[in-house]
Amino acid sequence: MQKNTGLKILSVSSVLLLVAALYMVFVYAPLEAVMGAVQRVFYFHVAAGWVGALAFFVAFAAGLLHLRRGSLLADRVALCSTEIGLVFMSMNIVSGAIWARPIWNTWWTWDPRLTTATITWLLYAAYLLLRQGIEDPQRRARFAAVYGVIAFASVPLTFAAIRIFRSIHPVVIGAGAPGAKGSFDMTPAMRDTLLFSVLVFTVLYGTLLWHRLRLEQLSERVAQMRLRLLQG
Amino acid sequence: MLRVIGALLWKDLLSELRGRALLAALVVFALLTVVVFNYALDLERTVRASVGAGVLWVTIVFAATLALNRVFAAEREHALHEGLLLAPVERLAIYFGKLLSGLLFVLLVEAVVLPVFALLYDLPVAQPLNLAVLLLGTLGYLLPGTLLAALAAHARAREVLLPVLLFPVAMPVILSAVRASQEVLAGSAWVRVAPAFNLLVASDIIFLALAVLLFDQVVAE
Amino acid sequence: MIDVRGVEHGYAGKPVLRGVDLQVAAGEFVALFGANGAGKTTLLRILATLARPVRGRVVLGGFDLAVDPQALRAVVGFVGHHPLLYPELTAIENLQFYASLYGVEPARVRCDALLEQVGLMRQRAERVRYFSRGMQQRLAIARAILHSPRVLLLDEPHSGLDQNAAAQLDALLQAEAAAGRSVLLVTHDVQRGIALADRVLVLGRGRVVYACAAASVSATELAVHFAGADGT
C-alpha cells in the first residue's frame, strides 16, 4: 500500500488542533457565572451538532449526485459521511444530556431540538439498516440515495412539527425564546472558543471522512480479490 | 395514466374482496388496539380529548403499516410486480395505483373503527374538520409509506424494516395530525388548529413532490 | 426483431454476462441453451427490461432500450419463471387487466379470442387460484401475446407441463413464429429446442459460444459444445 502523505499530515494536525481546542475549552474560556464548569460542555456540544448536520448534508448531496450520475464514489461518500455524522450526533445528544442534568434537572426533556436530534439519529440509523438489507451494490446505492433524500427533507418538517409544542432549549446564537432556562451571554473569549471548536471539529470531520473512504475502498478491493479467488 | 391507475385499483380491490385476507384482519387489529389502549393508559374522562387523539392515530399508523406490508408482500409472493414493470405504463401510475389502493383500504378500516372509537371514548370524532385531518394524515403517512415499502420490498427482513424506515420519516405527519386532532376534539377555535393543520398540508405536498421525483429510481431495475 | 450487441451484466461485483451479441430476425425461432449459471435468465430479463445492462446496446422491434424503453416494452412479450397471474382473479379478468395496461382495444374481443386460442374458453370465469400448472402456463402465454408483440421471450416455458400440454405449447409457439414474431426460447430440453427452432445458440460463461442452424445439428453434437462451454 502506498504512503498517503496528505492524509498523514491532516491526521497529525487534527490531533494537534484537538489538543489546542481542549486547552481553550478548559483553560482559556472563562468559567460561566451561573452554570459553572458544566457549561464547558457547550463548546464541543455545539461543534458536534454542527458536524452532525454537515455530515448529513454531505450525505444528502452525495446521494443526489449518485442519483444524477450513478457515481459509486458518491455513494461511498454518502455512506461514510452518514456513519461519521451518526457518531457526532451521538456525542451531541449525550453531551446535551450531561449539561441538562444540572441545569434543567433532568437528563432528558422532549424539547424540539433534542427530539429532532434524536429522530434525525434514528433516521440515519434506519439508513444504515436499509443498506445492510440490500445485497446488490447498484440497487443498494440507488435505494440508499432515495432514502437519504427523503430523510433529509423530513428533518426540518419534524422540527417544525415539534416546535408547535413549546420549547425550553436555550437559543444562544440568534434570538432566544424568553424564559428559556440555561441561556447566557457569551464573552469574547467564549465566542472565540466556540468558533475554534467548530473549526477543529470540521477539520476532524474531513480527516475521518478521508480515512473512512480509504478503508471502504480497501475493503471493496479485498472483496473483489476474494471473489476472483473463489472463481479460480 | 388514469386508465392504468383505475385498472390497478380495480385489480387490488377485486383481489381483496375475493381473498378477504387483509381488510377483516386490519379491522379486528385496529379495534383491539383501541381497546388495549383504553386499559393500558387507564383513560379517565378528563384526559380523553388529548390522549384519545393519540390513541386514534397510533391505531391508524399501525393498521396502515400492516396494510403497506401486506399490499407489497402479496405482490412479491408471485413476483406480480414484474408483470407491472414489463408493461409500457408510466412508473408513476404504478405508484399512484399502489397509493390509492392503500388509501382505500386504510380509509375503509377507519370507517369501521371510527364509530366504535367514538362510542368507547365518547369523543366527537365525526366533525368535518376532524375527518379532513384523518384523510390528510392517512394520505400523508401513505405518501412516503408507499415509496418506502417499495424500497423495503427488495431488502432482507422487509416486514420489520418498513416501520423502522417509515416512522422517523413520517414523524412530521404523525405529530401534526395528532396535534390537529387533539385541538379539534377539544373543541378549540380554528386559530389553535391552524398551525398543525397547515403543517400537515405542507408535509403532504412535500412528500407528494418527493415521491413523484424519486419513484422512478425505486422501480428502475 | 432482436438486435443485442456487447451486453454486459454483473451481480454484486460478479460478472454474469461478458459481452453478448445476438440477432434474431422477424419470424425466426431461436433456441438458447446453456448450463446453469450461464446467464440465460439474466439475458432474457434484460431484454424484458426487468434488469438493466451495465454496458451494451439492446434494440427490440426497432426500439432502443436506452432511448425509448416504454416503446420497447410495448413490442415485447415475456414468459418467465412466474406466470404473473393474479390468483384471486378469473382467467378473463387477468387478461382484461393486462389488456388495460397495454392499451389493447377492443379488450373483450381480443381476450376471448386468446382464451379460445389457448383452449381455456371453458375456464373463462374460473379463478386462476384453481388452475393446474399447465392451465396457468397457457394463460401466461396468452398474457404474453395479448398485445401482439413483435418479440416473444420465453424462459423455460415447458417446466411443469405434462407431455400433452407441452405439445400444445410447442404448436402455439411455432404458430407465433410463423405469424412473423421473433421468438427467443431458453430451454434445458435440447431435443425439443432443436426440433422447434430455426437456429440454436449456446451461452457459456456469459458469452454466445456456439451458433448453428437447427437443421444441421444433432442433440449429441450440441451436448459436446454444451459441456465445453461450461468449462468443466
mmCIF file of C-alpha atoms in Angstrom, chain A:
data_model
loop_
_atom_site.group_PDB
_atom_site.id
_atom_site.type_symbol
_atom_site.label_atom_id
_atom_site.label_comp_id
_atom_site.label_asym_id
_atom_site.label_seq_id
_atom_site.Cartn_x
_atom_site.Cartn_y
_atom_site.Cartn_z
ATOM 1 C CA MET A 1 0.000 0.000 0.000
ATOM 2 C CA GLN A 2 1.459 3.357 -0.996
ATOM 3 C CA LYS A 3 2.064 6.003 1.667
ATOM 4 C CA ASN A 4 -0.526 8.728 1.824
ATOM 5 C CA THR A 5 1.346 11.854 2.955
ATOM 6 C CA GLY A 6 -1.565 14.250 2.675
ATOM 7 C CA LEU A 7 -3.717 12.126 4.920
ATOM 8 C CA LYS A 8 -0.880 11.721 7.419
ATOM 9 C CA ILE A 9 -0.348 15.467 7.690
ATOM 10 C CA LEU A 10 -4.073 16.019 8.088
ATOM 11 C CA SER A 11 -4.333 13.367 10.807
ATOM 12 C CA VAL A 12 -1.454 14.817 12.825
ATOM 13 C CA SER A 13 -2.761 18.368 12.540
ATOM 14 C CA SER A 14 -6.243 17.205 13.579
ATOM 15 C CA VAL A 15 -4.806 15.773 16.789
ATOM 16 C CA LEU A 16 -2.827 18.942 17.488
ATOM 17 C CA LEU A 17 -5.852 21.124 16.803
ATOM 18 C CA LEU A 18 -7.963 18.980 19.095
ATOM 19 C CA VAL A 19 -5.438 19.407 21.927
ATOM 20 C CA ALA A 20 -5.495 23.176 21.348
ATOM 21 C CA ALA A 21 -9.298 23.172 21.398
ATOM 22 C CA LEU A 22 -9.300 21.231 24.674
ATOM 23 C CA TYR A 23 -6.922 23.803 26.127
ATOM 24 C CA MET A 24 -9.211 26.633 25.062
ATOM 25 C CA VAL A 25 -12.300 24.937 26.451
ATOM 26 C CA PHE A 26 -10.837 24.141 29.851
ATOM 27 C CA VAL A 27 -8.331 26.971 30.418
ATOM 28 C CA TYR A 28 -8.810 29.862 28.018
ATOM 29 C CA ALA A 29 -12.592 30.172 28.220
ATOM 30 C CA PRO A 30 -13.787 31.770 31.468
ATOM 31 C CA LEU A 31 -15.959 29.983 33.972
ATOM 32 C CA GLU A 32 -19.640 30.738 33.360
ATOM 33 C CA ALA A 33 -21.012 32.583 36.397
ATOM 34 C CA VAL A 34 -24.357 30.837 36.893
ATOM 35 C CA MET A 35 -23.926 27.346 35.500
ATOM 36 C CA GLY A 36 -20.291 26.750 36.460
ATOM 37 C CA ALA A 37 -17.979 24.132 34.977
ATOM 38 C CA VAL A 38 -20.676 22.095 33.267
ATOM 39 C CA GLN A 39 -21.169 24.937 30.803
ATOM 40 C CA ARG A 40 -17.813 23.988 29.231
ATOM 41 C CA VAL A 41 -19.531 21.020 27.612
ATOM 42 C CA PHE A 42 -21.313 23.573 25.445
ATOM 43 C CA TYR A 43 -18.377 24.160 23.058
ATOM 44 C CA PHE A 44 -17.965 20.586 21.922
ATOM 45 C CA HIS A 45 -21.733 20.037 22.158
ATOM 46 C CA VAL A 46 -22.365 22.718 19.547
ATOM 47 C CA ALA A 47 -19.364 21.673 17.443
ATOM 48 C CA ALA A 48 -20.505 18.033 17.391
ATOM 49 C CA GLY A 49 -24.030 19.084 16.453
ATOM 50 C CA TRP A 50 -22.627 21.193 13.641
ATOM 51 C CA VAL A 51 -20.546 18.324 12.282
ATOM 52 C CA GLY A 52 -23.556 16.006 12.503
ATOM 53 C CA ALA A 53 -25.628 18.406 10.415
ATOM 54 C CA LEU A 54 -22.741 18.971 7.987
ATOM 55 C CA ALA A 55 -22.146 15.239 7.588
ATOM 56 C CA PHE A 56 -25.808 14.535 6.889
ATOM 57 C CA PHE A 57 -25.900 17.383 4.392
ATOM 58 C CA VAL A 58 -22.845 15.958 2.617
ATOM 59 C CA ALA A 59 -24.545 12.540 2.552
ATOM 60 C CA PHE A 60 -27.673 14.146 1.080
ATOM 61 C CA ALA A 61 -25.702 15.989 -1.614
ATOM 62 C CA ALA A 62 -23.686 12.859 -2.430
ATOM 63 C CA GLY A 63 -26.928 10.886 -2.694
ATOM 64 C CA LEU A 64 -28.351 13.405 -5.156
ATOM 65 C CA LEU A 65 -25.133 13.242 -7.155
ATOM 66 C CA HIS A 66 -25.387 9.475 -7.244
ATOM 67 C CA LEU A 67 -28.982 9.614 -8.489
ATOM 68 C CA ARG A 68 -27.994 12.035 -11.258
ATOM 69 C CA ARG A 69 -24.726 10.494 -12.386
ATOM 70 C CA GLY A 70 -24.754 6.978 -10.972
ATOM 71 C CA SER A 71 -21.322 7.560 -9.449
ATOM 72 C CA LEU A 72 -20.368 4.826 -6.985
ATOM 73 C CA LEU A 73 -17.815 7.133 -5.352
ATOM 74 C CA ALA A 74 -20.667 9.490 -4.445
ATOM 75 C CA ASP A 75 -22.472 6.562 -2.842
ATOM 76 C CA ARG A 76 -19.379 5.673 -0.827
ATOM 77 C CA VAL A 77 -19.103 9.281 0.355
ATOM 78 C CA ALA A 78 -22.767 9.202 1.397
ATOM 79 C CA LEU A 79 -22.249 6.029 3.436
ATOM 80 C CA CYS A 80 -19.050 7.200 5.133
ATOM 81 C CA SER A 81 -20.391 10.659 5.878
ATOM 82 C CA THR A 82 -23.565 9.223 7.403
ATOM 83 C CA GLU A 83 -21.584 6.954 9.718
ATOM 84 C CA ILE A 84 -19.426 9.833 10.913
ATOM 85 C CA GLY A 85 -22.496 12.032 11.260
ATOM 86 C CA LEU A 86 -24.114 9.420 13.495
ATOM 87 C CA VAL A 87 -21.082 9.320 15.787
ATOM 88 C CA PHE A 88 -21.029 13.100 16.161
ATOM 89 C CA MET A 89 -24.800 13.251 16.576
ATOM 90 C CA SER A 90 -24.474 10.753 19.436
ATOM 91 C CA MET A 91 -21.801 12.946 21.039
ATOM 92 C CA ASN A 92 -24.097 15.919 20.639
ATOM 93 C CA ILE A 93 -27.043 14.176 22.285
ATOM 94 C CA VAL A 94 -25.028 12.666 25.150
ATOM 95 C CA SER A 95 -23.182 15.909 25.933
ATOM 96 C CA GLY A 96 -26.528 17.701 25.851
ATOM 97 C CA ALA A 97 -27.905 15.274 28.420
ATOM 98 C CA ILE A 98 -24.857 15.766 30.667
ATOM 99 C CA TRP A 99 -25.449 19.505 30.560
ATOM 100 C CA ALA A 100 -29.205 19.207 31.023
ATOM 101 C CA ARG A 101 -28.949 17.138 34.236
ATOM 102 C CA PRO A 102 -27.753 20.022 36.487
ATOM 103 C CA ILE A 103 -29.351 22.869 34.506
ATOM 104 C CA TRP A 104 -32.793 21.505 33.641
ATOM 105 C CA ASN A 105 -32.805 18.980 36.476
ATOM 106 C CA THR A 106 -33.362 16.084 34.122
ATOM 107 C CA TRP A 107 -31.302 14.020 31.698
ATOM 108 C CA TRP A 108 -33.965 14.251 29.108
ATOM 109 C CA THR A 109 -36.789 16.526 28.075
ATOM 110 C CA TRP A 110 -38.999 16.456 24.993
ATOM 111 C CA ASP A 111 -37.677 19.726 23.700
ATOM 112 C CA PRO A 112 -37.814 20.391 19.898
ATOM 113 C CA ARG A 113 -34.060 20.416 19.389
ATOM 114 C CA LEU A 114 -33.433 17.326 21.480
ATOM 115 C CA THR A 115 -36.270 15.440 19.911
ATOM 116 C CA THR A 116 -35.341 16.482 16.393
ATOM 117 C CA ALA A 117 -31.729 15.470 17.026
ATOM 118 C CA THR A 118 -32.888 12.084 18.278
ATOM 119 C CA ILE A 119 -35.276 11.489 15.395
ATOM 120 C CA THR A 120 -32.519 12.518 12.992
ATOM 121 C CA TRP A 121 -30.251 9.977 14.683
ATOM 122 C CA LEU A 122 -32.919 7.300 14.248
ATOM 123 C CA LEU A 123 -33.429 8.284 10.599
ATOM 124 C CA TYR A 124 -29.804 7.738 9.756
ATOM 125 C CA ALA A 125 -29.605 4.561 11.814
ATOM 126 C CA ALA A 126 -32.504 3.350 9.646
ATOM 127 C CA TYR A 127 -30.499 4.439 6.598
ATOM 128 C CA LEU A 128 -27.673 2.104 7.617
ATOM 129 C CA LEU A 129 -30.136 -0.737 8.292
ATOM 130 C CA LEU A 130 -31.602 -0.297 4.808
ATOM 131 C CA ARG A 131 -28.123 -0.521 3.288
ATOM 132 C CA GLN A 132 -27.400 -3.651 5.270
ATOM 133 C CA GLY A 133 -30.533 -5.315 3.939
ATOM 134 C CA ILE A 134 -29.767 -4.937 0.228
ATOM 135 C CA GLU A 135 -27.274 -7.226 -1.478
ATOM 136 C CA ASP A 136 -26.772 -5.774 -4.941
ATOM 137 C CA PRO A 137 -24.409 -2.761 -4.766
ATOM 138 C CA GLN A 138 -26.092 -0.814 -7.582
ATOM 139 C CA ARG A 139 -29.516 -1.148 -6.063
ATOM 140 C CA ARG A 140 -28.188 -0.533 -2.551
ATOM 141 C CA ALA A 141 -26.625 2.731 -3.702
ATOM 142 C CA ARG A 142 -29.763 3.863 -5.501
ATOM 143 C CA PHE A 143 -32.163 2.995 -2.688
ATOM 144 C CA ALA A 144 -29.903 4.493 -0.039
ATOM 145 C CA ALA A 145 -29.734 7.733 -2.017
ATOM 146 C CA VAL A 146 -33.534 7.830 -2.329
ATOM 147 C CA TYR A 147 -33.928 7.273 1.402
ATOM 148 C CA GLY A 148 -31.225 9.839 2.153
ATOM 149 C CA VAL A 149 -33.106 12.493 0.191
ATOM 150 C CA ILE A 150 -36.430 11.752 1.900
ATOM 151 C CA ALA A 151 -34.811 11.604 5.332
ATOM 152 C CA PHE A 152 -33.035 14.913 4.848
ATOM 153 C CA ALA A 153 -36.233 16.606 3.671
ATOM 154 C CA SER A 154 -38.252 15.334 6.622
ATOM 155 C CA VAL A 155 -35.931 16.722 9.335
ATOM 156 C CA PRO A 156 -36.979 20.395 9.071
ATOM 157 C CA LEU A 157 -40.621 19.306 8.911
ATOM 158 C CA THR A 158 -40.173 17.281 12.074
ATOM 159 C CA PHE A 159 -38.555 20.254 13.776
ATOM 160 C CA ALA A 160 -41.467 22.471 12.749
ATOM 161 C CA ALA A 161 -43.952 19.880 13.998
ATOM 162 C CA ILE A 162 -42.323 19.613 17.401
ATOM 163 C CA ARG A 163 -41.972 23.399 17.535
ATOM 164 C CA ILE A 164 -45.765 23.598 17.700
ATOM 165 C CA PHE A 165 -45.303 22.426 21.273
ATOM 166 C CA ARG A 166 -43.279 24.828 23.431
ATOM 167 C CA SER A 167 -39.523 24.864 23.779
ATOM 168 C CA ILE A 168 -37.246 25.321 26.800
ATOM 169 C CA HIS A 169 -33.985 24.868 24.883
ATOM 170 C CA PRO A 170 -31.738 27.946 25.142
ATOM 171 C CA VAL A 171 -31.026 29.715 21.878
ATOM 172 C CA VAL A 172 -27.510 31.032 22.424
ATOM 173 C CA ILE A 173 -26.962 32.143 18.849
ATOM 174 C CA GLY A 174 -29.710 34.356 17.460
ATOM 175 C CA ALA A 175 -32.882 35.462 19.187
ATOM 176 C CA GLY A 176 -33.916 33.149 22.014
ATOM 177 C CA ALA A 177 -37.303 32.328 23.388
ATOM 178 C CA PRO A 178 -37.871 34.414 26.502
ATOM 179 C CA GLY A 179 -37.687 32.311 29.644
ATOM 180 C CA ALA A 180 -35.572 29.515 28.134
ATOM 181 C CA LYS A 181 -33.665 28.195 31.122
ATOM 182 C CA GLY A 182 -29.894 27.992 30.743
ATOM 183 C CA SER A 183 -29.422 30.960 28.389
ATOM 184 C CA PHE A 184 -26.285 33.009 28.834
ATOM 185 C CA ASP A 185 -24.415 35.793 27.079
ATOM 186 C CA MET A 186 -21.103 34.779 25.559
ATOM 187 C CA THR A 187 -17.968 36.751 26.411
ATOM 188 C CA PRO A 188 -15.487 37.292 23.529
ATOM 189 C CA ALA A 189 -13.270 34.519 24.924
ATOM 190 C CA MET A 190 -16.211 32.152 24.960
ATOM 191 C CA ARG A 191 -17.116 33.088 21.421
ATOM 192 C CA ASP A 192 -13.532 32.504 20.247
ATOM 193 C CA THR A 193 -13.512 29.101 21.942
ATOM 194 C CA LEU A 194 -16.772 28.136 20.307
ATOM 195 C CA LEU A 195 -15.709 29.218 16.837
ATOM 196 C CA PHE A 196 -12.364 27.459 17.242
ATOM 197 C CA SER A 197 -14.061 24.264 18.422
ATOM 198 C CA VAL A 198 -16.375 24.317 15.426
ATOM 199 C CA LEU A 199 -13.400 24.807 13.118
ATOM 200 C CA VAL A 200 -11.423 21.980 14.744
ATOM 201 C CA PHE A 201 -14.358 19.596 14.587
ATOM 202 C CA THR A 202 -14.864 20.433 10.926
ATOM 203 C CA VAL A 203 -11.225 19.572 10.191
ATOM 204 C CA LEU A 204 -11.639 16.412 12.250
ATOM 205 C CA TYR A 205 -14.676 15.501 10.153
ATOM 206 C CA GLY A 206 -12.677 15.924 6.960
ATOM 207 C CA THR A 207 -9.887 13.724 8.311
ATOM 208 C CA LEU A 208 -12.254 10.988 9.459
ATOM 209 C CA LEU A 209 -14.127 11.058 6.167
ATOM 210 C CA TRP A 210 -10.886 10.617 4.255
ATOM 211 C CA HIS A 211 -9.803 7.699 6.480
ATOM 212 C CA ARG A 212 -13.197 6.052 6.256
ATOM 213 C CA LEU A 213 -13.335 6.404 2.467
ATOM 214 C CA ARG A 214 -9.910 4.812 2.146
ATOM 215 C CA LEU A 215 -10.988 1.964 4.402
ATOM 216 C CA GLU A 216 -14.100 1.440 2.288
ATOM 217 C CA GLN A 217 -12.057 1.351 -0.907
ATOM 218 C CA LEU A 218 -9.656 -1.153 0.614
ATOM 219 C CA SER A 219 -12.409 -3.434 1.848
ATOM 220 C CA GLU A 220 -14.011 -3.341 -1.591
ATOM 221 C CA ARG A 221 -10.701 -4.380 -3.115
ATOM 222 C CA VAL A 222 -10.430 -7.227 -0.640
ATOM 223 C CA ALA A 223 -13.956 -8.340 -1.534
ATOM 224 C CA GLN A 224 -13.094 -8.294 -5.243
ATOM 225 C CA MET A 225 -9.889 -10.265 -4.683
ATOM 226 C CA ARG A 226 -11.764 -12.858 -2.661
ATOM 227 C CA LEU A 227 -14.322 -13.164 -5.448
ATOM 228 C CA ARG A 228 -11.590 -13.658 -8.041
ATOM 229 C CA LEU A 229 -10.007 -16.310 -5.825
ATOM 230 C CA LEU A 230 -13.303 -18.139 -5.404
ATOM 231 C CA GLN A 231 -13.930 -18.143 -9.130
ATOM 232 C CA GLY A 232 -10.449 -19.590 -9.675
#
